mmCIF file of C-alpha atoms in Angstrom:
data_model
loop_
_atom_site.group_PDB
_atom_site.id
_atom_site.type_symbol
_atom_site.label_atom_id
_atom_site.label_comp_id
_atom_site.label_asym_id
_atom_site.label_seq_id
_atom_site.Cartn_x
_atom_site.Cartn_y
_atom_site.Cartn_z
ATOM 1 C CA MET Y 1 0.023 -0.100 0.031
ATOM 2 C CA GLN Y 2 1.474 3.462 -0.751
ATOM 3 C CA THR Y 3 2.262 5.725 2.104
ATOM 4 C CA ALA Y 4 0.105 8.546 0.875
ATOM 5 C CA LEU Y 5 -2.786 6.126 0.622
ATOM 6 C CA MET Y 6 -2.449 5.203 4.413
ATOM 7 C CA HIS Y 7 -2.047 8.837 5.212
ATOM 8 C CA GLU Y 8 -5.402 9.526 3.607
ATOM 9 C CA MET Y 9 -7.135 6.556 5.569
ATOM 10 C CA GLU Y 10 -5.731 7.827 8.816
ATOM 11 C CA GLN Y 11 -6.710 11.256 8.073
ATOM 12 C CA ILE Y 12 -10.346 9.694 7.549
ATOM 13 C CA ILE Y 13 -10.160 7.977 10.835
ATOM 14 C CA ASP Y 14 -9.210 11.161 12.453
ATOM 15 C CA ARG Y 15 -12.330 13.089 11.367
ATOM 16 C CA LEU Y 16 -14.593 10.107 12.404
ATOM 17 C CA VAL Y 17 -13.164 9.088 15.575
ATOM 18 C CA PRO Y 18 -12.318 11.520 18.410
ATOM 19 C CA ILE Y 19 -11.690 8.909 21.287
ATOM 20 C CA PRO Y 20 -8.155 8.555 21.434
ATOM 21 C CA GLU Y 21 -8.001 4.978 22.366
ATOM 22 C CA PHE Y 22 -10.643 3.795 19.676
ATOM 23 C CA ASN Y 23 -8.784 6.123 16.866
ATOM 24 C CA ALA Y 24 -5.489 4.411 18.033
ATOM 25 C CA LEU Y 25 -7.025 1.051 17.620
ATOM 26 C CA LEU Y 26 -7.940 1.691 14.295
ATOM 27 C CA ARG Y 27 -4.599 3.252 13.126
ATOM 28 C CA THR Y 28 -3.276 -0.237 14.357
ATOM 29 C CA PHE Y 29 -5.574 -2.197 11.991
ATOM 30 C CA VAL Y 30 -4.376 0.019 9.091
ATOM 31 C CA ARG Y 31 -1.164 -0.402 9.508
ATOM 32 C CA ASP Y 32 -1.611 -4.040 9.793
ATOM 33 C CA LYS Y 33 -3.353 -3.849 6.537
ATOM 34 C CA ALA Y 34 -0.860 -1.936 5.010
ATOM 35 C CA GLY Y 35 1.712 -4.719 5.718
ATOM 36 C CA GLU Y 36 -0.159 -6.798 3.131
ATOM 37 C CA THR Y 37 -0.202 -6.713 -0.878
ATOM 38 C CA SER Y 38 -3.224 -4.660 -0.699
ATOM 39 C CA ARG Y 39 -4.076 -3.094 -3.948
ATOM 40 C CA TRP Y 40 -7.649 -2.019 -3.466
ATOM 41 C CA GLY Y 41 -7.188 1.746 -3.141
ATOM 42 C CA GLU Y 42 -4.851 1.575 -6.260
ATOM 43 C CA THR Y 43 -7.410 -0.438 -8.376
ATOM 44 C CA THR Y 44 -9.919 2.193 -7.825
ATOM 45 C CA ARG Y 45 -7.427 4.740 -8.753
ATOM 46 C CA HIS Y 46 -6.636 3.234 -12.032
ATOM 47 C CA VAL Y 47 -10.089 2.629 -13.025
ATOM 48 C CA HIS Y 48 -10.668 6.218 -12.581
ATOM 49 C CA TYR Y 49 -8.144 7.481 -14.739
ATOM 50 C CA MET Y 50 -8.809 4.563 -17.262
ATOM 51 C CA PHE Y 51 -12.176 6.222 -17.719
ATOM 52 C CA GLY Y 52 -10.866 9.577 -18.018
ATOM 53 C CA GLY Y 53 -11.671 10.668 -14.778
ATOM 54 C CA ALA Y 54 -9.776 13.701 -13.118
ATOM 55 C CA SER Y 55 -11.321 14.045 -9.822
ATOM 56 C CA PRO Y 56 -9.266 15.888 -6.890
ATOM 57 C CA HIS Y 57 -10.746 13.691 -4.411
ATOM 58 C CA ILE Y 58 -9.900 10.545 -5.806
ATOM 59 C CA ASP Y 59 -7.151 9.666 -3.378
ATOM 60 C CA ARG Y 60 -9.860 9.976 -0.379
ATOM 61 C CA ILE Y 61 -12.399 7.877 -2.428
ATOM 62 C CA ALA Y 62 -9.547 5.087 -3.033
ATOM 63 C CA ALA Y 63 -8.803 5.488 0.805
ATOM 64 C CA LEU Y 64 -12.506 4.782 1.627
ATOM 65 C CA THR Y 65 -12.419 1.667 -0.589
ATOM 66 C CA GLU Y 66 -9.398 0.540 1.512
ATOM 67 C CA LEU Y 67 -11.382 1.011 4.787
ATOM 68 C CA ILE Y 68 -14.344 -0.873 3.445
ATOM 69 C CA VAL Y 69 -12.395 -3.994 2.548
ATOM 70 C CA LEU Y 70 -10.349 -3.655 5.789
ATOM 71 C CA ALA Y 71 -13.737 -3.758 7.667
ATOM 72 C CA LEU Y 72 -14.763 -6.810 5.672
ATOM 73 C CA ASP Y 73 -11.660 -8.487 6.000
ATOM 74 C CA ILE Y 74 -12.005 -8.148 9.893
ATOM 75 C CA ALA Y 75 -15.437 -9.354 9.963
ATOM 76 C CA ASP Y 76 -14.471 -12.313 7.847
ATOM 77 C CA ASP Y 77 -11.439 -13.389 10.267
ATOM 78 C CA LEU Y 78 -13.851 -12.926 13.339
ATOM 79 C CA GLN Y 79 -16.206 -15.190 11.525
ATOM 80 C CA ASP Y 80 -13.428 -17.771 10.304
ATOM 81 C CA GLN Y 81 -11.325 -17.622 13.351
ATOM 82 C CA ASP Y 82 -8.385 -18.550 11.356
ATOM 83 C CA ASN Y 83 -6.111 -15.712 11.076
ATOM 84 C CA ALA Y 84 -4.615 -15.186 14.925
ATOM 85 C CA GLU Y 85 -1.578 -13.350 13.810
ATOM 86 C CA LYS Y 86 -3.675 -10.099 12.881
ATOM 87 C CA SER Y 87 -4.172 -7.275 15.245
ATOM 88 C CA TRP Y 88 -7.932 -7.237 15.107
ATOM 89 C CA MET Y 89 -7.565 -11.120 16.397
ATOM 90 C CA ARG Y 90 -5.213 -10.266 19.207
ATOM 91 C CA CYS Y 91 -7.753 -7.695 20.654
ATOM 92 C CA PRO Y 92 -11.100 -8.385 22.556
ATOM 93 C CA PRO Y 93 -13.665 -9.559 19.841
ATOM 94 C CA GLU Y 94 -16.019 -6.747 20.847
ATOM 95 C CA LEU Y 95 -13.786 -3.940 20.157
ATOM 96 C CA SER Y 96 -12.988 -5.394 16.708
ATOM 97 C CA LEU Y 97 -16.733 -6.008 16.176
ATOM 98 C CA ASN Y 98 -17.133 -2.205 16.983
ATOM 99 C CA ALA Y 99 -14.386 -1.338 14.585
ATOM 100 C CA VAL Y 100 -16.088 -3.140 11.831
ATOM 101 C CA MET Y 101 -19.479 -1.057 12.305
ATOM 102 C CA GLY Y 102 -17.399 2.211 12.755
ATOM 103 C CA LEU Y 103 -15.622 1.614 9.504
ATOM 104 C CA LEU Y 104 -18.505 0.563 7.293
ATOM 105 C CA MET Y 105 -20.795 3.326 8.517
ATOM 106 C CA GLY Y 106 -18.003 5.812 8.804
ATOM 107 C CA THR Y 107 -17.022 5.237 5.185
ATOM 108 C CA VAL Y 108 -20.374 5.693 3.942
ATOM 109 C CA GLY Y 109 -20.638 8.836 5.902
ATOM 110 C CA GLU Y 110 -17.465 10.113 4.182
ATOM 111 C CA LEU Y 111 -19.474 9.623 0.667
ATOM 112 C CA GLY Y 112 -22.096 11.619 2.303
ATOM 113 C CA ARG Y 113 -19.946 14.399 3.366
ATOM 114 C CA LEU Y 114 -18.060 14.663 -0.013
ATOM 115 C CA GLN Y 115 -21.145 14.938 -1.836
ATOM 116 C CA SER Y 116 -22.468 17.800 0.537
ATOM 117 C CA GLU Y 117 -19.388 19.559 0.430
ATOM 118 C CA HIS Y 118 -18.580 19.415 -3.116
ATOM 119 C CA PRO Y 119 -22.099 19.474 -4.830
ATOM 120 C CA GLY Y 120 -20.561 19.991 -8.458
ATOM 121 C CA ASP Y 121 -18.569 17.174 -8.100
ATOM 122 C CA THR Y 122 -19.182 13.613 -8.971
ATOM 123 C CA PHE Y 123 -19.027 10.882 -6.370
ATOM 124 C CA PRO Y 124 -19.721 7.062 -5.966
ATOM 125 C CA GLU Y 125 -23.497 6.968 -4.731
ATOM 126 C CA PRO Y 126 -23.755 5.617 -0.888
ATOM 127 C CA GLY Y 127 -26.667 3.822 -1.792
ATOM 128 C CA GLU Y 128 -25.028 1.699 -4.568
ATOM 129 C CA VAL Y 129 -21.972 1.163 -2.291
ATOM 130 C CA GLY Y 130 -24.140 -0.307 0.640
ATOM 131 C CA LEU Y 131 -25.964 -2.585 -1.756
ATOM 132 C CA ILE Y 132 -22.656 -3.914 -3.091
ATOM 133 C CA VAL Y 133 -21.276 -4.536 0.399
ATOM 134 C CA MET Y 134 -24.845 -6.040 1.177
ATOM 135 C CA ASN Y 135 -24.312 -8.483 -1.519
ATOM 136 C CA ALA Y 136 -20.876 -9.421 0.006
ATOM 137 C CA VAL Y 137 -22.529 -10.214 3.286
ATOM 138 C CA ASN Y 138 -25.129 -12.089 1.440
ATOM 139 C CA GLY Y 139 -22.369 -14.276 0.325
ATOM 140 C CA GLN Y 140 -20.761 -14.442 3.110
ATOM 141 C CA TYR Y 141 -23.634 -15.915 5.016
ATOM 142 C CA ARG Y 142 -24.081 -18.822 2.168
ATOM 143 C CA ASP Y 143 -20.175 -19.322 2.759
ATOM 144 C CA LEU Y 144 -20.790 -19.453 6.583
ATOM 145 C CA THR Y 145 -23.396 -21.797 6.116
ATOM 146 C CA ASN Y 146 -21.741 -24.272 3.754
ATOM 147 C CA ASP Y 147 -24.423 -23.717 1.239
ATOM 148 C CA ILE Y 148 -22.253 -25.191 -1.617
ATOM 149 C CA ALA Y 149 -23.135 -28.769 -3.007
ATOM 150 C CA SER Y 150 -21.968 -28.220 -6.620
ATOM 151 C CA GLU Y 151 -19.319 -26.210 -8.811
ATOM 152 C CA GLN Y 152 -22.329 -23.890 -9.843
ATOM 153 C CA ASP Y 153 -22.971 -23.353 -5.853
ATOM 154 C CA TYR Y 154 -19.237 -22.739 -5.479
ATOM 155 C CA ILE Y 155 -19.011 -20.159 -8.644
ATOM 156 C CA SER Y 156 -22.391 -18.365 -7.274
ATOM 157 C CA VAL Y 157 -21.157 -17.900 -3.729
ATOM 158 C CA VAL Y 158 -17.795 -16.644 -4.746
ATOM 159 C CA GLN Y 159 -19.299 -14.193 -7.147
ATOM 160 C CA GLN Y 160 -21.762 -12.858 -4.339
ATOM 161 C CA LYS Y 161 -18.929 -12.712 -2.063
ATOM 162 C CA SER Y 162 -15.546 -12.356 -3.035
ATOM 163 C CA CYS Y 163 -16.234 -10.633 -6.595
ATOM 164 C CA MET Y 164 -18.204 -8.149 -4.805
ATOM 165 C CA LEU Y 165 -15.033 -6.438 -3.307
ATOM 166 C CA LEU Y 166 -13.637 -6.120 -6.901
ATOM 167 C CA LYS Y 167 -17.042 -4.688 -7.836
ATOM 168 C CA LEU Y 168 -16.576 -2.310 -5.230
ATOM 169 C CA ALA Y 169 -13.208 -1.324 -5.976
ATOM 170 C CA TYR Y 170 -14.277 -0.595 -9.869
ATOM 171 C CA TYR Y 171 -17.345 1.011 -8.751
ATOM 172 C CA MET Y 172 -15.703 3.472 -6.403
ATOM 173 C CA GLY Y 173 -13.440 4.558 -9.437
ATOM 174 C CA TYR Y 174 -15.633 4.908 -12.282
ATOM 175 C CA GLY Y 175 -18.686 6.150 -9.995
ATOM 176 C CA SER Y 176 -16.594 9.533 -9.648
ATOM 177 C CA VAL Y 177 -15.982 10.108 -13.459
ATOM 178 C CA ALA Y 178 -18.390 12.862 -15.037
ATOM 179 C CA PRO Y 179 -20.155 11.790 -16.911
ATOM 180 C CA LEU Y 180 -20.790 8.673 -15.412
ATOM 181 C CA PRO Y 181 -19.365 5.935 -18.305
ATOM 182 C CA PRO Y 182 -21.985 3.422 -19.675
ATOM 183 C CA VAL Y 183 -19.612 0.351 -18.431
ATOM 184 C CA ALA Y 184 -21.344 -1.078 -15.318
ATOM 185 C CA GLU Y 185 -22.236 -4.199 -16.919
ATOM 186 C CA GLN Y 186 -18.761 -5.011 -18.553
ATOM 187 C CA MET Y 187 -16.968 -4.036 -15.288
ATOM 188 C CA GLU Y 188 -19.333 -6.424 -12.894
ATOM 189 C CA LEU Y 189 -18.315 -8.975 -15.524
ATOM 190 C CA LEU Y 190 -14.918 -8.631 -15.140
ATOM 191 C CA ALA Y 191 -15.298 -8.466 -11.620
ATOM 192 C CA GLY Y 192 -16.862 -11.697 -11.432
ATOM 193 C CA TYR Y 193 -14.380 -13.694 -13.745
ATOM 194 C CA LEU Y 194 -11.387 -12.141 -11.724
ATOM 195 C CA GLY Y 195 -13.000 -12.955 -8.442
ATOM 196 C CA VAL Y 196 -13.248 -16.620 -9.237
ATOM 197 C CA VAL Y 197 -9.520 -16.513 -10.684
ATOM 198 C CA SER Y 198 -8.294 -14.916 -7.210
ATOM 199 C CA GLN Y 199 -10.638 -17.251 -5.209
ATOM 200 C CA LEU Y 200 -9.643 -20.446 -6.675
ATOM 201 C CA SER Y 201 -5.857 -19.517 -6.401
ATOM 202 C CA ASN Y 202 -6.701 -18.940 -2.429
ATOM 203 C CA ASP Y 203 -8.739 -21.985 -2.093
ATOM 204 C CA LEU Y 204 -5.898 -24.247 -3.734
ATOM 205 C CA ARG Y 205 -3.205 -22.831 -1.621
ATOM 206 C CA ASP Y 206 -5.520 -23.206 1.619
ATOM 207 C CA VAL Y 207 -6.533 -26.768 0.817
ATOM 208 C CA LEU Y 208 -2.389 -27.914 0.671
ATOM 209 C CA ARG Y 209 -1.799 -25.889 4.040
ATOM 210 C CA TYR Y 210 -0.543 -27.925 6.988
ATOM 211 C CA ASP Y 211 -1.745 -25.107 9.748
ATOM 212 C CA ILE Y 212 -5.057 -24.310 10.913
ATOM 213 C CA LYS Y 213 -5.890 -22.303 7.942
ATOM 214 C CA ASN Y 214 -6.516 -25.692 5.770
ATOM 215 C CA ASP Y 215 -9.792 -25.613 4.196
ATOM 216 C CA LEU Y 216 -10.174 -29.365 5.273
ATOM 217 C CA LEU Y 217 -10.008 -28.961 8.941
ATOM 218 C CA HIS Y 218 -12.925 -26.383 8.802
ATOM 219 C CA LYS Y 219 -14.979 -28.745 6.454
ATOM 220 C CA LYS Y 220 -15.406 -26.084 3.922
ATOM 221 C CA ARG Y 221 -16.561 -26.819 0.368
ATOM 222 C CA THR Y 222 -14.610 -25.051 -1.893
ATOM 223 C CA LEU Y 223 -14.057 -26.365 -5.637
ATOM 224 C CA PRO Y 224 -10.686 -28.224 -4.983
ATOM 225 C CA VAL Y 225 -12.703 -29.624 -1.821
ATOM 226 C CA LEU Y 226 -15.603 -30.612 -3.964
ATOM 227 C CA PHE Y 227 -13.123 -32.419 -6.711
ATOM 228 C CA LEU Y 228 -11.746 -34.516 -3.645
ATOM 229 C CA LEU Y 229 -15.487 -35.498 -2.443
ATOM 230 C CA ALA Y 230 -16.481 -36.445 -5.763
ATOM 231 C CA ASP Y 231 -13.816 -39.165 -5.954
ATOM 232 C CA GLU Y 232 -15.723 -42.631 -6.231
ATOM 233 C CA GLU Y 233 -12.513 -44.606 -6.031
ATOM 234 C CA ASP Y 234 -12.511 -44.306 -2.340
ATOM 235 C CA SER Y 235 -8.457 -44.705 -2.517
ATOM 236 C CA PHE Y 236 -8.475 -42.134 0.176
ATOM 237 C CA PRO Y 237 -11.704 -42.305 2.094
ATOM 238 C CA VAL Y 238 -10.376 -40.094 5.134
ATOM 239 C CA ILE Y 239 -11.550 -36.827 3.738
ATOM 240 C CA ARG Y 240 -15.058 -37.816 2.944
ATOM 241 C CA GLN Y 241 -15.460 -39.785 6.221
ATOM 242 C CA TYR Y 242 -14.289 -36.609 8.032
ATOM 243 C CA TYR Y 243 -16.805 -34.538 6.267
ATOM 244 C CA ASP Y 244 -19.597 -37.033 6.885
ATOM 245 C CA GLY Y 245 -18.997 -37.022 10.596
ATOM 246 C CA ALA Y 246 -17.812 -40.761 10.490
ATOM 247 C CA ILE Y 247 -14.411 -39.465 11.925
ATOM 248 C CA ASP Y 248 -13.654 -36.629 14.546
ATOM 249 C CA ARG Y 249 -11.410 -33.774 13.761
ATOM 250 C CA ASP Y 250 -8.385 -35.377 16.237
ATOM 251 C CA GLU Y 251 -8.647 -38.529 13.984
ATOM 252 C CA PHE Y 252 -8.434 -36.803 10.734
ATOM 253 C CA LEU Y 253 -5.494 -34.875 12.100
ATOM 254 C CA LYS Y 254 -3.764 -38.060 12.535
ATOM 255 C CA HIS Y 255 -4.119 -38.147 8.393
ATOM 256 C CA LYS Y 256 -3.022 -34.816 8.130
ATOM 257 C CA LEU Y 257 0.393 -35.372 5.961
ATOM 258 C CA ALA Y 258 -1.085 -38.270 4.223
ATOM 259 C CA SER Y 259 -3.911 -36.267 2.890
ATOM 260 C CA VAL Y 260 -2.055 -33.454 1.413
ATOM 261 C CA ASP Y 261 -0.138 -36.028 -0.425
ATOM 262 C CA TYR Y 262 -3.206 -37.496 -1.438
ATOM 263 C CA ILE Y 263 -4.278 -34.056 -2.643
ATOM 264 C CA ARG Y 264 -1.189 -33.467 -4.883
ATOM 265 C CA GLU Y 265 -1.456 -36.889 -6.592
ATOM 266 C CA SER Y 266 -5.170 -36.646 -7.125
ATOM 267 C CA GLY Y 267 -5.624 -34.287 -9.934
ATOM 268 C CA CYS Y 268 -7.115 -31.614 -7.816
ATOM 269 C CA VAL Y 269 -4.545 -29.022 -8.502
ATOM 270 C CA GLU Y 270 -4.646 -29.760 -12.231
ATOM 271 C CA TYR Y 271 -8.415 -29.657 -12.090
ATOM 272 C CA THR Y 272 -8.592 -26.355 -10.430
ATOM 273 C CA GLU Y 273 -5.736 -24.747 -12.623
ATOM 274 C CA VAL Y 274 -7.887 -25.596 -15.669
ATOM 275 C CA ILE Y 275 -10.948 -23.811 -14.187
ATOM 276 C CA LYS Y 276 -8.872 -20.994 -13.262
ATOM 277 C CA THR Y 277 -7.382 -20.566 -16.718
ATOM 278 C CA LEU Y 278 -11.104 -20.568 -18.242
ATOM 279 C CA PHE Y 279 -12.253 -17.663 -16.164
ATOM 280 C CA LEU Y 280 -8.682 -15.853 -16.889
ATOM 281 C CA GLN Y 281 -9.411 -16.185 -20.713
ATOM 282 C CA LYS Y 282 -12.714 -14.871 -20.064
ATOM 283 C CA ALA Y 283 -11.373 -11.976 -18.088
ATOM 284 C CA GLU Y 284 -9.216 -11.081 -20.732
ATOM 285 C CA GLU Y 285 -11.386 -10.957 -23.301
ATOM 286 C CA THR Y 286 -13.804 -8.779 -21.297
ATOM 287 C CA MET Y 287 -11.075 -6.471 -20.767
ATOM 288 C CA ASP Y 288 -10.041 -6.337 -24.338
ATOM 289 C CA ALA Y 289 -13.673 -5.119 -24.862
ATOM 290 C CA ILE Y 290 -13.662 -2.271 -22.353
ATOM 291 C CA PRO Y 291 -13.883 0.964 -24.054
ATOM 292 C CA ALA Y 292 -11.094 2.972 -21.831
ATOM 293 C CA ALA Y 293 -10.801 6.848 -22.385
ATOM 294 C CA ASP Y 294 -7.172 6.590 -21.688
ATOM 295 C CA PRO Y 295 -5.490 3.376 -23.352
ATOM 296 C CA GLU Y 296 -2.239 3.902 -21.247
ATOM 297 C CA TRP Y 297 -4.245 3.603 -18.019
ATOM 298 C CA LYS Y 298 -5.957 0.657 -19.190
ATOM 299 C CA GLU Y 299 -3.039 -1.289 -19.848
ATOM 300 C CA ARG Y 300 -1.681 -0.171 -16.521
ATOM 301 C CA PHE Y 301 -4.785 -1.439 -14.863
ATOM 302 C CA ARG Y 302 -4.526 -4.689 -16.948
ATOM 303 C CA GLU Y 303 -1.048 -5.058 -15.524
ATOM 304 C CA LEU Y 304 -2.317 -4.750 -12.156
ATOM 305 C CA VAL Y 305 -5.309 -6.836 -12.006
ATOM 306 C CA ILE Y 306 -4.285 -9.722 -14.537
ATOM 307 C CA GLY Y 307 -0.733 -8.983 -15.773
ATOM 308 C CA PRO Y 308 0.807 -7.918 -19.036
ATOM 309 C CA LYS Y 309 -0.921 -8.710 -22.165
ATOM 310 C CA GLN Y 310 0.877 -11.589 -23.770
ATOM 311 C CA PRO Y 311 1.931 -10.679 -27.576
ATOM 312 C CA GLU Y 312 0.338 -13.088 -30.007
ATOM 313 C CA ALA Y 313 2.720 -15.900 -31.003
ATOM 314 C CA GLU Y 314 3.713 -15.591 -34.635
ATOM 315 C CA PRO Y 315 2.933 -18.721 -36.896
ATOM 316 C CA SER Y 316 5.571 -21.062 -37.704
ATOM 317 C CA GLU Y 317 6.527 -21.944 -41.096
ATOM 318 C CA ALA Y 318 4.762 -25.386 -40.664
ATOM 319 C CA THR Y 319 1.381 -23.475 -40.280
ATOM 320 C CA SER Y 320 1.749 -20.450 -42.450
#
C-alpha cells in the first residue's frame, strides 16, 4: 500500500473517531492492513484514470475503498477464526466488531460528506456502495453456512462474496467520473471472472496448507474440496469420512500429511488450474472489450489486475 494512501486513511479516521483509544486501535488495524499486498485503493485509482477521470478527491475515495475492504476482512476473520496473527484477532472481539461497524458506517458517511461539501463534483453513490457491500454479506452468509453442494453453487457464492469486493473497487473508481461511463455491466463481468480466479488461487493454497487455515479442517466446500469429495474410487476415504462425521477432527489430524500427499496426487491441483485458466481467459476477453478513455491507464489497470498482455505468437513456417 502506498504511504500517501495510508496517510489518507488515517486522516479519515481522525475525522471520524475522536476517542483516542479507538482512534489508535483503528490506526493499528490500518498499519496491519498496509503490511499486506493490498491493491484495492490502487485499483480504484486505476479505474478512475482509465475512464478519463480527474477528480481531485480520488485519493480520498481510494482510501474509502481500502477502509471498506478492511472492515469486511476483519469481519471475515472474526467469523472464520483462522487468522490469529492479525491485530484485530489479538484484541477483544467486541472491540474488533465495533471497529467493523464504525468503519462501514463511517465510510458511507464520508461519501455523503463529500457530496454535500462538493455539490458540483461526481462521487460514488452511498446507496450503491451499500448494496454492493450487502451482496458481499449475503455471499458470506452462504459461505458460513456451507451452502455449497456443486461447482455451480461454488461459483455463485464466490461471485456474491469475493467478486463484490472487486466490483466495489471498480465502482468507486468509475463512479467518480463525470459523466458516468456506461460500463457497469462490463466491469461487473470483469469482477466476476477475476474474483473467481483469485478465489481459486486462495482455495488451492488453503487446501494444501499444514496449519489451521487448511480448508479441510474447517470442512469448507471449495472447488478443490468438491473435486476430492467426488472421488468415487475411495482410494483415500479419510476426507469423506471426516466431512460425513464418521471420524472426528483429532482422528482426521492423524492423517493430515497423508491427506496433503493424496491431494497433490489426485488431480485436484490440475483440475483447479484448468478452471482458473478458463475464467482468466474470459477476464482477458472482457478486458479487451472495455472502452477506455485512456489506453495507457487501461494497460496499467490490466497489468495490476491480470498482468501484462501477452503478445500473440507468430505462426510457424509449418502452419503459415
